[in-house]
Short mmCIF file of C-alpha atoms in Angstrom, two decimals:
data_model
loop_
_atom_site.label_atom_id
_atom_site.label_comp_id
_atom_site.label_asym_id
_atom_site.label_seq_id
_atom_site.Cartn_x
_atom_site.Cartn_y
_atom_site.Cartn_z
CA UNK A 1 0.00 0.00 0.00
CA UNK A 2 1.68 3.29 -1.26
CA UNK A 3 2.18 5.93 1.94
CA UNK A 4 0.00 9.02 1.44
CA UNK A 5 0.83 11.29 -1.29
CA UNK A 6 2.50 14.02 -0.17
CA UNK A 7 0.73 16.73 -3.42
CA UNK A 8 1.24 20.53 -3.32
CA UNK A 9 0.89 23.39 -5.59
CA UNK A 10 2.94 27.12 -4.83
CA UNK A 11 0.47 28.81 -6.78
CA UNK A 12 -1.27 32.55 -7.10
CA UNK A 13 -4.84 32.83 -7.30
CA UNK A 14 -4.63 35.25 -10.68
CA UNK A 15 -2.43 33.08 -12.13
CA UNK A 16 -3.38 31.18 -15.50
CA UNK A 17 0.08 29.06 -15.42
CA UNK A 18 -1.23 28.05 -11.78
CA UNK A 19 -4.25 27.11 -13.16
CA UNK A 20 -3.43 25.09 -15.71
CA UNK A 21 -1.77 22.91 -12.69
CA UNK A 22 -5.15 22.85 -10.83
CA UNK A 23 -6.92 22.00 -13.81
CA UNK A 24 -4.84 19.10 -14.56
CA UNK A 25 -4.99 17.68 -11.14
CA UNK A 26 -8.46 17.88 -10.64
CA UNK A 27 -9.06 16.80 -13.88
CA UNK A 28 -7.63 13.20 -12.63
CA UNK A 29 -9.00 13.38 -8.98
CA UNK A 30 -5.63 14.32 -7.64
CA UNK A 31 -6.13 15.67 -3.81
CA UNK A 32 -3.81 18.45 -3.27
CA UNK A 33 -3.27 21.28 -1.20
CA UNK A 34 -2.92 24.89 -2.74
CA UNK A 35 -0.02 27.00 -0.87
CA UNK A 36 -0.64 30.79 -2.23
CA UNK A 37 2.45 33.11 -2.50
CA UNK A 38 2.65 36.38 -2.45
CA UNK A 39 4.64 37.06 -5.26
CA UNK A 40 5.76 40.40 -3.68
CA UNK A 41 7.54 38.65 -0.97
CA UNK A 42 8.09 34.80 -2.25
CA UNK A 43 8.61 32.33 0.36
CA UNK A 44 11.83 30.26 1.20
CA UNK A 45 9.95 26.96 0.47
CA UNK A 46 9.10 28.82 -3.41
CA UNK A 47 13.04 29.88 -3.98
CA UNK A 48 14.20 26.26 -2.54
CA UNK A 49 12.02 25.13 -5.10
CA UNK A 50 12.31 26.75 -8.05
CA UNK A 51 15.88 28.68 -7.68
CA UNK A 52 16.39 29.16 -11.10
CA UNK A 53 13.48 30.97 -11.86
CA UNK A 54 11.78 31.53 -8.47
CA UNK A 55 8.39 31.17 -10.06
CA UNK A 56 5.32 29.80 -9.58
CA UNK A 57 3.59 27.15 -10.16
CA UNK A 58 5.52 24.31 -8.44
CA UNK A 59 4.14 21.45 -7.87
CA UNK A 60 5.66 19.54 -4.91
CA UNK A 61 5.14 16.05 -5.35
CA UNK A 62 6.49 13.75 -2.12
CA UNK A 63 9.07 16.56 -1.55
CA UNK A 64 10.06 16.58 -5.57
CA UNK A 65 9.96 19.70 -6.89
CA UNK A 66 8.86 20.19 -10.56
CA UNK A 67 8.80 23.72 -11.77
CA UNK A 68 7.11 25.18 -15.16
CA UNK A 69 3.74 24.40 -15.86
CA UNK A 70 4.16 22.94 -19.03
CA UNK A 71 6.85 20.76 -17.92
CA UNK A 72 4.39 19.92 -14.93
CA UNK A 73 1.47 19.03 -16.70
CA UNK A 74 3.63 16.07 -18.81
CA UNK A 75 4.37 15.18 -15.17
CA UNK A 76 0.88 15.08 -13.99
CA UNK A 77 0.13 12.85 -16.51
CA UNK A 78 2.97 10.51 -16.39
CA UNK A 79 1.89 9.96 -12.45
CA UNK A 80 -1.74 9.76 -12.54
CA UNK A 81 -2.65 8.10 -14.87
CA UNK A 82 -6.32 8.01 -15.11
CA UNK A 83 -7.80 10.65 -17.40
CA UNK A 84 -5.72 11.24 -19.74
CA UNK A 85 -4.68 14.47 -20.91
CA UNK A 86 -2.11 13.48 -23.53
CA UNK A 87 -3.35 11.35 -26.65
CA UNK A 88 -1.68 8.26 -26.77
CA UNK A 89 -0.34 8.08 -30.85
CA UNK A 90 3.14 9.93 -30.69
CA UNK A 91 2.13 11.82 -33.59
CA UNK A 92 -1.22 13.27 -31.69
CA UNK A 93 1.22 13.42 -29.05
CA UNK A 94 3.41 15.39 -30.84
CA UNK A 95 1.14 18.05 -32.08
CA UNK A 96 -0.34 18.43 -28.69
CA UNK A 97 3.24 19.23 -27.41
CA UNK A 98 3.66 21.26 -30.39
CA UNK A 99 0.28 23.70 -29.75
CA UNK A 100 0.97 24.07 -26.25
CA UNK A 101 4.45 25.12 -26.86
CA UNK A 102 2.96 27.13 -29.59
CA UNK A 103 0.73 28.98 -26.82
CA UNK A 104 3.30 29.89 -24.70
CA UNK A 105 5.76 31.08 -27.23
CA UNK A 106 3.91 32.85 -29.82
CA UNK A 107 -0.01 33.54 -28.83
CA UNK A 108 -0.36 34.97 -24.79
CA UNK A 109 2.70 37.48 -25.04
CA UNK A 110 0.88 38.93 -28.28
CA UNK A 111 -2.28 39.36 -26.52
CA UNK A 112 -0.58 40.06 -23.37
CA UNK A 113 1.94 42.63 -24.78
CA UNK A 114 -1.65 44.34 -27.22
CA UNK A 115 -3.35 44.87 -23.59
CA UNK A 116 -0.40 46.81 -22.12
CA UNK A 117 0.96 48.91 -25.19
CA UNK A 118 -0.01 51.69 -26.80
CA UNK A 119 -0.24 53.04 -30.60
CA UNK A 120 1.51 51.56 -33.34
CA UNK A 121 3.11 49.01 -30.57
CA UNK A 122 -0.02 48.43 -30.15
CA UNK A 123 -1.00 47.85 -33.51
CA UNK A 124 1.89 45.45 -33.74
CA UNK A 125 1.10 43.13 -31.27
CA UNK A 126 -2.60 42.72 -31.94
CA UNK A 127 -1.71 42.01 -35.62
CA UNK A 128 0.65 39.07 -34.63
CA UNK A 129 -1.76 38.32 -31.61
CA UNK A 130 -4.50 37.99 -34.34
CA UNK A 131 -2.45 36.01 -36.69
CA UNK A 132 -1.98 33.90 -33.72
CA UNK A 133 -5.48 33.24 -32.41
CA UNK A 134 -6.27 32.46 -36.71
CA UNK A 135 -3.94 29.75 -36.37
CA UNK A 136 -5.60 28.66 -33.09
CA UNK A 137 -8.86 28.91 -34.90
CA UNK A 138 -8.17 26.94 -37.37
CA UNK A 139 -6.48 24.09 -35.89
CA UNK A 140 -9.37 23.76 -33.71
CA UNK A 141 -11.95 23.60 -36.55
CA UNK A 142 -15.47 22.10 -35.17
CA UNK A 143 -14.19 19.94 -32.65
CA UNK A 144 -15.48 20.23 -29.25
CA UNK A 145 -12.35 20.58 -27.46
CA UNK A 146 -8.13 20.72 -29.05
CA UNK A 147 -8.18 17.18 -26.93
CA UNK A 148 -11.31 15.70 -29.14
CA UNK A 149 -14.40 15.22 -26.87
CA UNK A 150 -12.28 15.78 -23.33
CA UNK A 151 -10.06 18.51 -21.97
CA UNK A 152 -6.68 17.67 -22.79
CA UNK A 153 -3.06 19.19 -22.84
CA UNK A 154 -3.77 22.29 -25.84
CA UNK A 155 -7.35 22.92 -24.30
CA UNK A 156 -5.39 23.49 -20.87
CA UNK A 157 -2.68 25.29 -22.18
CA UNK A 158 -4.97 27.63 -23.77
CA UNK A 159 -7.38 28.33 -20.93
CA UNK A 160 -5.69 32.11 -20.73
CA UNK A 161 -8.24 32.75 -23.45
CA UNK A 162 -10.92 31.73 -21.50
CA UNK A 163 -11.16 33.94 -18.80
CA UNK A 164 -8.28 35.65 -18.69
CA UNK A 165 -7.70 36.92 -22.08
CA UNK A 166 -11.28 38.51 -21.96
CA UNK A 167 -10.64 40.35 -18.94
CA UNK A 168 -7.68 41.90 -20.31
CA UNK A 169 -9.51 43.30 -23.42
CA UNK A 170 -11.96 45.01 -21.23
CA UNK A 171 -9.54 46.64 -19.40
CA UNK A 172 -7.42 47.59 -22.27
CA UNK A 173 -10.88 48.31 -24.42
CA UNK A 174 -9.75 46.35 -27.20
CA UNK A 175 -11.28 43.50 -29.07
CA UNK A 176 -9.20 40.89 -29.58
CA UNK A 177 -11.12 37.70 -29.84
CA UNK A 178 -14.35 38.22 -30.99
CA UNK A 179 -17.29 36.11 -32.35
CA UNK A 180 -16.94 36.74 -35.95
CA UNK A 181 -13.03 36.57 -36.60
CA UNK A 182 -12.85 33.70 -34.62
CA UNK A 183 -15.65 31.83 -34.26
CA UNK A 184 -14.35 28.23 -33.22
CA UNK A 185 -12.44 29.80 -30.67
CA UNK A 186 -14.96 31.28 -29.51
CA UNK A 187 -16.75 28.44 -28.80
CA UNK A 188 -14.50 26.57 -27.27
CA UNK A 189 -14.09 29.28 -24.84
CA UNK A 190 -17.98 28.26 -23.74
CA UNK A 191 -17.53 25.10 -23.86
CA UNK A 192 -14.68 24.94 -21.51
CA UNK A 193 -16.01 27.61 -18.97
CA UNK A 194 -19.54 25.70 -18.90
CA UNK A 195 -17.37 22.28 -17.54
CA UNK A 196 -17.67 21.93 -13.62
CA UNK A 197 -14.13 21.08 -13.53
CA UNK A 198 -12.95 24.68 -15.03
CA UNK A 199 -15.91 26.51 -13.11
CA UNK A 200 -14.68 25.50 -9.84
CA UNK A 201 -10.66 26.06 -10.37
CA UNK A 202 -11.31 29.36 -12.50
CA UNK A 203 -10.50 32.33 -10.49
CA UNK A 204 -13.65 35.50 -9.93
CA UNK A 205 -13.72 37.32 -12.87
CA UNK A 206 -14.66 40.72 -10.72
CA UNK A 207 -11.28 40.10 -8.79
CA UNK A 208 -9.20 39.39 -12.09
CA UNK A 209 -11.01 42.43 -13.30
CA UNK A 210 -9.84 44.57 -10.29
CA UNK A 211 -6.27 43.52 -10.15
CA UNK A 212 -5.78 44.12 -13.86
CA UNK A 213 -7.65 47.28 -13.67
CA UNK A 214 -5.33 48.63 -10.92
CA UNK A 215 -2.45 47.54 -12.86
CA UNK A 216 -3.48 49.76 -15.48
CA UNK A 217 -3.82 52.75 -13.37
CA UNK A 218 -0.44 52.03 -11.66
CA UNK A 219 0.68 52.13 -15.51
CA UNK A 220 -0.77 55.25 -16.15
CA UNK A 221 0.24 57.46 -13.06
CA UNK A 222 3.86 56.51 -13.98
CA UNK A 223 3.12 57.76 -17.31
CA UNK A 224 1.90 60.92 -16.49
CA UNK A 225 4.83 61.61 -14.61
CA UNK A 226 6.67 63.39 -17.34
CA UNK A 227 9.68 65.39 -16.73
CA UNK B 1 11.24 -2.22 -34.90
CA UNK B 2 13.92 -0.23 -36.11
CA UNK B 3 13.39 1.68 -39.18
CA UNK B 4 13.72 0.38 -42.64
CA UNK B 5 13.68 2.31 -46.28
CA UNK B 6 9.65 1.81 -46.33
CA UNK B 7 9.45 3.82 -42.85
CA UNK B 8 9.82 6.71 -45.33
CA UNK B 9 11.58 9.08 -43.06
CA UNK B 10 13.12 12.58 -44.44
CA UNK B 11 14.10 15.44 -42.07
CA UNK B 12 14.07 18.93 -43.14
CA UNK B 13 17.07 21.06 -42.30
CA UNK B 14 20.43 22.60 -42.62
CA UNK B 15 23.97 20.80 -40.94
CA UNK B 16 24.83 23.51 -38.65
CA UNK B 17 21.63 23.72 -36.99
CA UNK B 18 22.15 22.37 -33.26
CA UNK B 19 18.09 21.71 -33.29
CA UNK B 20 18.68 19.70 -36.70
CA UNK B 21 21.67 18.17 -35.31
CA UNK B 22 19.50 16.77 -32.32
CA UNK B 23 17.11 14.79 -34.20
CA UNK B 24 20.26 13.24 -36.44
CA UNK B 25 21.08 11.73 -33.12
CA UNK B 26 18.28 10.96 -31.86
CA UNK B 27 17.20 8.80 -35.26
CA UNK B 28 20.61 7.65 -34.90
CA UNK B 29 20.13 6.22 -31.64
CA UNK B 30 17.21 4.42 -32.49
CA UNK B 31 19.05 2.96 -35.85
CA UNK B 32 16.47 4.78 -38.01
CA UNK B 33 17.18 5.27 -41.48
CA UNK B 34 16.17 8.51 -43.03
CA UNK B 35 16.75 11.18 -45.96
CA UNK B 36 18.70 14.32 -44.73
CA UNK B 37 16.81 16.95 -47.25
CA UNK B 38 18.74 20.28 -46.99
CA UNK B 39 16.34 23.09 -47.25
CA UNK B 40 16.70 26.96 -47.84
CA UNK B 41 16.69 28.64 -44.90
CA UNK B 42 17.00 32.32 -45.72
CA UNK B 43 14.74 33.65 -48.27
CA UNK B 44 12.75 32.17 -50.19
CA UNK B 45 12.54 29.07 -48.30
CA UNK B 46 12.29 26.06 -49.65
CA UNK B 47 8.98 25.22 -50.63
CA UNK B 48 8.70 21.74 -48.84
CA UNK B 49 9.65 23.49 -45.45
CA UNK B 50 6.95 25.94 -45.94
CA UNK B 51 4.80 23.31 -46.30
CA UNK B 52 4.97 21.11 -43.61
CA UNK B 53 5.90 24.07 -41.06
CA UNK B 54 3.28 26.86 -41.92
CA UNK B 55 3.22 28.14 -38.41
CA UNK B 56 6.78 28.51 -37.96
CA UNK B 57 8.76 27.88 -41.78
CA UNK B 58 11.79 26.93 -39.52
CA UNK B 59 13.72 24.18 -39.50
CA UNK B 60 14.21 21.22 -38.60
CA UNK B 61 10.95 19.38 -39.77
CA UNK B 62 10.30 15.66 -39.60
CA UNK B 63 8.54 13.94 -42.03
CA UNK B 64 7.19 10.68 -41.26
CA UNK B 65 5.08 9.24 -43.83
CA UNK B 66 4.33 12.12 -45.35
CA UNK B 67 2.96 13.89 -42.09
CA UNK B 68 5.41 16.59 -40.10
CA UNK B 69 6.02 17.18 -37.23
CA UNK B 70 7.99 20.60 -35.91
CA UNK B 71 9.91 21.54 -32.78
CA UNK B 72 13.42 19.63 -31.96
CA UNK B 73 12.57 18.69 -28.56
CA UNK B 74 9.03 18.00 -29.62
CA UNK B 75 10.93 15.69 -32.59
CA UNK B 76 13.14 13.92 -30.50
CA UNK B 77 10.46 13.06 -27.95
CA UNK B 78 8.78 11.73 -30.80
CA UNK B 79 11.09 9.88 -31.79
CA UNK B 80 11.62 7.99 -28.61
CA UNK B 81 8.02 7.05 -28.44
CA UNK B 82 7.73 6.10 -32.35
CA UNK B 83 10.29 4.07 -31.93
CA UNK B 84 10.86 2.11 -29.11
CA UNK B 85 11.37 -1.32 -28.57
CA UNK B 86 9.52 -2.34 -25.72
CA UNK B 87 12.33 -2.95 -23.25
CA UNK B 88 12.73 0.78 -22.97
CA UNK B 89 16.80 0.02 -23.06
CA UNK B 90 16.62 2.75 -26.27
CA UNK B 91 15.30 5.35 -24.28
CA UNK B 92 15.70 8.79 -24.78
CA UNK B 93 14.09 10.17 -21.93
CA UNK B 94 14.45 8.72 -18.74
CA UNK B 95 12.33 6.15 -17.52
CA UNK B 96 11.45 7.87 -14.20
CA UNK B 97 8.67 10.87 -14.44
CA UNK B 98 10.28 13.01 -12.28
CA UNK B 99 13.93 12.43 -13.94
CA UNK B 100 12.15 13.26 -17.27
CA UNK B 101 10.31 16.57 -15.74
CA UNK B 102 13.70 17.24 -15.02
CA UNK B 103 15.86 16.42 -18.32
CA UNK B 104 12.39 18.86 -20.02
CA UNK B 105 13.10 21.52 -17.69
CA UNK B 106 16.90 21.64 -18.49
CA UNK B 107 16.28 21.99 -22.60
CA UNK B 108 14.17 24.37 -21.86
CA UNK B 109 16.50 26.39 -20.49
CA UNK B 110 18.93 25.71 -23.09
CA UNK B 111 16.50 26.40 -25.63
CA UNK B 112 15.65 29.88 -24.25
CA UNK B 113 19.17 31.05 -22.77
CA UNK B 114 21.89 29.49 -24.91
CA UNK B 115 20.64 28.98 -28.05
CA UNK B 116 20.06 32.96 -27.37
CA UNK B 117 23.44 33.94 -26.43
CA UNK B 118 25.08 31.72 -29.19
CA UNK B 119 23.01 33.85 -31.60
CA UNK B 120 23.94 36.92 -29.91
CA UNK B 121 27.69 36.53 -29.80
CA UNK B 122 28.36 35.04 -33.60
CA UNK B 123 27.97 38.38 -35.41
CA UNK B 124 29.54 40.50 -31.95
CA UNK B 125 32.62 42.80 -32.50
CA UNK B 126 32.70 44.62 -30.06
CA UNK B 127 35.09 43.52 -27.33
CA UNK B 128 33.28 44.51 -23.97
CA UNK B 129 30.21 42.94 -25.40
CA UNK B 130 31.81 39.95 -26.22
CA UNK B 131 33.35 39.38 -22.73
CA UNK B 132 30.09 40.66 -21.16
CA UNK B 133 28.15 37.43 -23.52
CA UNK B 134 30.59 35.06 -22.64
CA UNK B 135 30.41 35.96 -18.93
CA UNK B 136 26.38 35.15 -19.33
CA UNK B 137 27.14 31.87 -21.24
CA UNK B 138 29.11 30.66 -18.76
CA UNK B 139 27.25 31.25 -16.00
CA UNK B 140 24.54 29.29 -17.90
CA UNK B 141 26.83 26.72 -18.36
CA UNK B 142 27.84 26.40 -14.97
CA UNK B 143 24.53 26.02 -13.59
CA UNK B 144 24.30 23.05 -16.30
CA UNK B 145 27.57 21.92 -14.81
CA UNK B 146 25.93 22.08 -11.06
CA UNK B 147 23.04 19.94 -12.24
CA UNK B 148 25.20 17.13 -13.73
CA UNK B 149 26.03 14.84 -11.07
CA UNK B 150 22.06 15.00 -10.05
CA UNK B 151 21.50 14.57 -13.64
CA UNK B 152 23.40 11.60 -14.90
CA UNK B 153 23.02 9.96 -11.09
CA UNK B 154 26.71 9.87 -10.91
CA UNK B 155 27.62 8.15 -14.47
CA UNK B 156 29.56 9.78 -17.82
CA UNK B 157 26.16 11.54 -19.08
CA UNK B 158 23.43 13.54 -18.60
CA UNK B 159 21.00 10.31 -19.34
CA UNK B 160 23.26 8.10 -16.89
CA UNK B 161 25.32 5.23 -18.66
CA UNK B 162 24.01 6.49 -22.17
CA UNK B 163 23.09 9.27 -23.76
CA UNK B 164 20.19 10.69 -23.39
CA UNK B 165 17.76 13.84 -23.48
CA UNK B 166 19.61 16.41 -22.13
CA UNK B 167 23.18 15.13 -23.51
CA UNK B 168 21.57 15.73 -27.13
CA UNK B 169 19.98 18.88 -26.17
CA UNK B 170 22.87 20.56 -25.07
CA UNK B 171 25.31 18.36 -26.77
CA UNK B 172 23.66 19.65 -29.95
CA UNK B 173 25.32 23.07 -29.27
CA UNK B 174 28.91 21.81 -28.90
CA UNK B 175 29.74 22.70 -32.34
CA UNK B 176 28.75 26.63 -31.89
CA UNK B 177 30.38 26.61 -28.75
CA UNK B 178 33.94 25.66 -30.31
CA UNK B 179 33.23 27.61 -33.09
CA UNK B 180 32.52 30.99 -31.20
CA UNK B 181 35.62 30.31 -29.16
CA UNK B 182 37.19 29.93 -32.21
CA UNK B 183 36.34 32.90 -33.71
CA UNK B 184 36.25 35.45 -30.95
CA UNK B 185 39.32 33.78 -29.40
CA UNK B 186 37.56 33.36 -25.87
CA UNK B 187 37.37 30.43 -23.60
CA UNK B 188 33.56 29.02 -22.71
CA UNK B 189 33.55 25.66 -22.04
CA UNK B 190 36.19 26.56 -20.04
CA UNK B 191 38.33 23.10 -18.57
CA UNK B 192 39.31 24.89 -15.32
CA UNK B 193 35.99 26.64 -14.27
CA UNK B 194 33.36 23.71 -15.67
CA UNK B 195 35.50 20.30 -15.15
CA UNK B 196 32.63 17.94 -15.54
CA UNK B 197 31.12 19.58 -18.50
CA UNK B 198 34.64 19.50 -20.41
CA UNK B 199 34.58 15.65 -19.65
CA UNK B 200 31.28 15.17 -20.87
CA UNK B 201 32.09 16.88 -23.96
CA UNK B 202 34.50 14.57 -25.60
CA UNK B 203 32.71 12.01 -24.22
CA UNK B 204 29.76 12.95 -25.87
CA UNK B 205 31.58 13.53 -29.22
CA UNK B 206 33.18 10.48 -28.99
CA UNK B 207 29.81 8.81 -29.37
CA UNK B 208 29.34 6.56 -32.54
CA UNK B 209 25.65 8.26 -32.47
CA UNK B 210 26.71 11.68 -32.77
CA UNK B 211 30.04 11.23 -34.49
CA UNK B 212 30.34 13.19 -38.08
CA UNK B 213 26.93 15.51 -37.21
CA UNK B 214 28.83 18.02 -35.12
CA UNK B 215 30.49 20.08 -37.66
CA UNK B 216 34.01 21.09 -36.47
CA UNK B 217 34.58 24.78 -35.30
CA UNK B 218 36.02 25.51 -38.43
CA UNK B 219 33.47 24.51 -40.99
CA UNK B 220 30.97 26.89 -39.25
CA UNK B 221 31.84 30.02 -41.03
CA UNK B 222 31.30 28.74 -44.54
CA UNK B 223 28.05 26.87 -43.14
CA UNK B 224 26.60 29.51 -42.43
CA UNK B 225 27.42 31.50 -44.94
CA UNK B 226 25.72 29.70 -47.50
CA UNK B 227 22.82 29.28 -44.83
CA UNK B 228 22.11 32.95 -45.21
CA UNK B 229 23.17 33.54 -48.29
CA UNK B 230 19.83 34.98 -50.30
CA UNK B 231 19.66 33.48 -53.98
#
């Protein structure tokens, strides 16, 4: 009989990269506790884990510390087992490797950077953010979910656009994804928001709202400060 | 079963490439046979690499019966699950999932920091700058060199008693390395400061998989001139 598992996630409530952790975990029934850092003033246990980067998520598996939530979610899957969330083909394997990567390089800093920029900066990174969610689009086509008819490693990667992705473009009062450019997309995004699983790890939209809303004004008082 | 003519196997790519270089080895490992299709890189490409890599039109590209797939690491990983023989004793990754979380999390981090400062330093003149990048690269190296006993668990590589992973993701950029030392007549894989990491290194080009895909230090000039060259 195994000893009890021994599962933790250093995580921060407005993170999406914590999420995706969450997701994944509860996904496959995984009981874990959530340890919340304040990223202001990280703790020991968080820099003893992750000293490279000193970022969050970790998960802390029986005292193993795995760091990068891309890197965490192949772990996830390699250790639970049940549900899935790789296919099991290499190829399908390989493209769902491929998208997520594909996320995280090209597609959130483009909509992250349009959000936070101004002007032809602007202009820049919606175009490539644009570009980027077309590609999405695409390769998602009619199917329910990246993953087929479940949640799987692309659909998790990408739940930034779900929630958080939205929030930003109300704060920034831009439109990046929209109904009629990207219409798979955006129903995908209502398809994964309406699962139980999402609803309950997803953090309050009013809070995301506020923090990302105060960021802004932070933003703009140091802009006004001209010399 | 290891590969055979009908496998039809072709890789997309350029010899100087470390990514390219990685999935030479890694087919190598698993005694896959395969058509090395040099591609332009600079513009135009070459019309079969825009093809199977529309997102990205970079190389390299595998193409296993007829479908691609992009992304070294992404490539190698397949690879080692395409072809594997059961007895996992041609692994690639590590068996354990932790070790493997690991081995991932260490070509990541080559991928984003010295892949980056090899491409800053080739074209750098300027002497400050040049000691200030390979300062930075060895200080990424040295972290590497920190993490190898962990690592390899002890034994002569990254992987343990073979090569693995990590040895071809960072093994991959041992011909840039020598090359930039070379040219800018500065030490980086320095014997002295990273001891381990020297050792590895002609242990790892001593391999019969990787032997003859590492370009020596002086072909790399005229390599990549002709990679860049525009028609």
């Amino acid at each position: 009989m195994a000893e009890a598992e021994q599962v933790k996630v250093l995580r921060f409530w407005a993170s999406p990269w914590s999420f995706r952790v969450e997701l994944a975990l509860k996904l496959k029934g995984v009981p874990h506790e959530k340890v919340e850092e304040d990223l202001a003033n990280k703790s020991p246990l968080l820099l003893a884990s992750n000293p490279i980067h000193k970022k969050i998520p970790v998960l802390l598996h029986n005292g193993k510390a795995i760091p990068e939530s891309l890197i965490i979610l192949e772990y996830i899957d390699e250790t639970w087992t049940d549900n899935p969330i790789l296919p099991k083909a290499p190829h399908e394997r390989g493209m769902a490797r491929f998208w997520s990567r594909f996320i995280d390089d090209k597609c959130v800093g483009a909509c992250w950077m349009s959000c936070w920029t101004e002007g032809e900066t602007q202009q820049m990174f919606m175009e490539q953010a644009r570009a980027c969610l077309r590609i999405l689009d695409d390769e998602l086509g009619g199917r329910r979910f990246f993953g087929g008819e479940s949640i799987g490693l692309v659909d998790i990667s990408a739940s930034f656009f779900a929630l958080w992705l939205g929030v930003l473009q109300e704060v920034a009062g831009i439109s990046l994804i929209n109904g009629d450019e990207f219409p798979n997309l955006c129903r995908w995004i209502e398809g994964f928001v309406a699962s139980d699983v999402v609803t309950e790890c997803l953090p309050p939209r009013d809070k995301l709202l506020a923090v990302f809303q105060s960021k802004k004004q932070a933003i703009l008082a140091t802009k006004s400060m001209v010399y | 079963m290891a590969g055979t003519a009908t496998e039809d196997v072709k890789v997309l790519g350029l010899a100087l490439s470390p990514f390219v270089i990685r999935v030479r080895i890694a087919l190598r490992l698993k005694r896959v046979e395969y058509e090395f299709v040099e591609v332009r890189f600079a513009e135009p490409k070459s019309e079969i690499l825009v093809k199977s890599n529309p997102v990205y039109k970079k190389i390299p590209v595998l193409l296993h019966r007829g479908k691609p797939i992009c992304e070294s690491t992404v490539i190698v990983q397949y690879i080692d699950e395409e072809w594997t023989d059961g007895s996992g004793s041609s692994s690639i990754l590590p068996a354990d999932p932790f070790d493997r979380a690991i081995a991932r999390f260490w070509a990541v981090y080559i991928d984003d920091k010295l892949l980056a400062l090899i491409w800053a330093l080739r074209p750098e003149k300027e002497a400050a700058k040049v000691t200030e990048l390979t300062r930075q690269f060895r200080k990424v190296l040295g972290l590497l060199e920190e993490a190898f006993p962990e690592c390899g668990k002890g034994k002569g590589f990254f992987g343990g008693d073979a090569i693995g992973y990590l040895d071809i993701a960072l093994g991959s950029c041992l011909g840039w390395i020598r090359a930039l030392e070379k040219d800018k007549s500065v030490k980086i894989l320095d014997a002295e400061e990273l001891p381990r990491l020297a050792e590895w290194a002609e242990r790892f080009m001593a391999e019969e998989s990787v032997k003859g895909l590492v370009p020596e230090a002086d072909e790399y000039p005229k390599l990549y001139a002709a990679a860049v060259a525009s028609q």
